[in-house]
Tab-separated table of C-alpha atoms in Angstrom:
chain	number	residue	atom	x	y	z
P	8	ARG	CA	126.671	119.886	99.548
P	9	ARG	CA	127.489	117.480	96.749
P	10	ARG	CA	126.924	114.478	99.028
P	11	HIS	CA	123.405	115.689	99.753
P	12	THR	CA	122.728	115.889	96.031
P	13	VAL	CA	123.899	112.305	95.543
P	14	VAL	CA	121.742	111.112	98.437
P	15	ASP	CA	118.760	113.006	97.006
P	16	GLU	CA	119.347	111.380	93.617
P	17	LYS	CA	119.555	107.925	95.196
P	18	LEU	CA	116.292	108.535	97.056
P	19	LYS	CA	114.538	109.782	93.921
P	20	GLY	CA	115.771	106.725	92.082
P	21	LYS	CA	114.523	104.359	94.769
P	22	ALA	CA	111.171	106.176	94.907
P	23	ASN	CA	110.734	105.815	91.146
P	24	GLU	CA	111.770	102.185	91.315
P	25	VAL	CA	109.246	101.360	94.055
P	26	ALA	CA	106.420	103.389	92.489
P	27	GLY	CA	107.111	101.879	89.080
P	28	ASN	CA	107.109	98.377	90.501
P	29	ALA	CA	103.751	98.973	92.176
P	30	ARG	CA	102.320	100.492	89.011
P	31	ARG	CA	103.628	97.615	86.875
P	32	ARG	CA	102.126	95.043	89.223
P	33	ALA	CA	98.795	96.870	89.350
P	34	GLY	CA	98.734	96.931	85.569
P	35	ALA	CA	99.537	93.230	85.406
P	36	MET	CA	96.848	92.363	87.954
P	37	THR	CA	94.175	94.374	86.157
P	38	GLY	CA	95.239	93.452	82.638
P	39	ASN	CA	96.039	97.086	81.862
P	40	GLU	CA	99.004	96.715	79.518
P	41	LYS	CA	99.571	100.477	79.240
P	42	MET	CA	99.839	100.861	83.024
P	43	GLU	CA	102.093	97.830	83.194
P	44	ALA	CA	104.421	99.262	80.538
P	45	GLU	CA	104.455	102.702	82.155
P	46	GLY	CA	105.278	101.104	85.487
P	47	ALA	CA	108.112	99.086	83.972
P	48	ALA	CA	109.503	102.248	82.384
P	49	GLN	CA	109.296	104.155	85.674
P	50	GLU	CA	110.965	101.272	87.493
P	51	ALA	CA	113.784	101.223	84.924
P	52	LYS	CA	114.160	104.995	85.240
P	53	GLY	CA	114.570	104.581	88.991
P	54	LYS	CA	117.244	101.931	88.549
P	55	VAL	CA	119.152	104.184	86.159
P	56	GLN	CA	118.862	107.140	88.553
P	57	GLY	CA	120.241	104.978	91.345
P	58	ALA	CA	123.119	103.736	89.191
P	59	VAL	CA	124.036	107.272	88.105
P	60	ALA	CA	123.995	108.409	91.731
P	61	ALA	CA	126.232	105.480	92.701
P	62	VAL	CA	128.745	106.428	89.996
P	63	LYS	CA	128.713	110.055	91.150
P	64	ASP	CA	129.263	108.871	94.718
P	65	THR	CA	132.242	106.771	93.628
P	66	VAL	CA	133.723	109.691	91.699
P	67	GLU	CA	133.338	111.931	94.758
P	68	ASP	CA	135.072	109.305	96.910
P	69	LEU	CA	137.951	109.134	94.449
P	70	LYS	CA	138.226	112.906	94.316
P	71	ASP	CA	138.346	113.018	98.121
P	72	LYS	CA	141.197	110.486	98.147
P	73	VAL	CA	143.188	112.423	95.539
P	74	THR	CA	142.870	115.820	97.185
């Protein structure tokens, strides 16, 4: 069950990263600084979500090796 949660978190992170990147680029292309900033923030959020999921995955791997 925990592995599914980690995979879900990785997917959510990647989705936010991709959506944020698209939003940031759209803002840059249209000169909409607010949209560009919101997109950059969403992209960063996605990267953090992915990193947190990767750490959780590593911890789970270590726990599996110990037990």
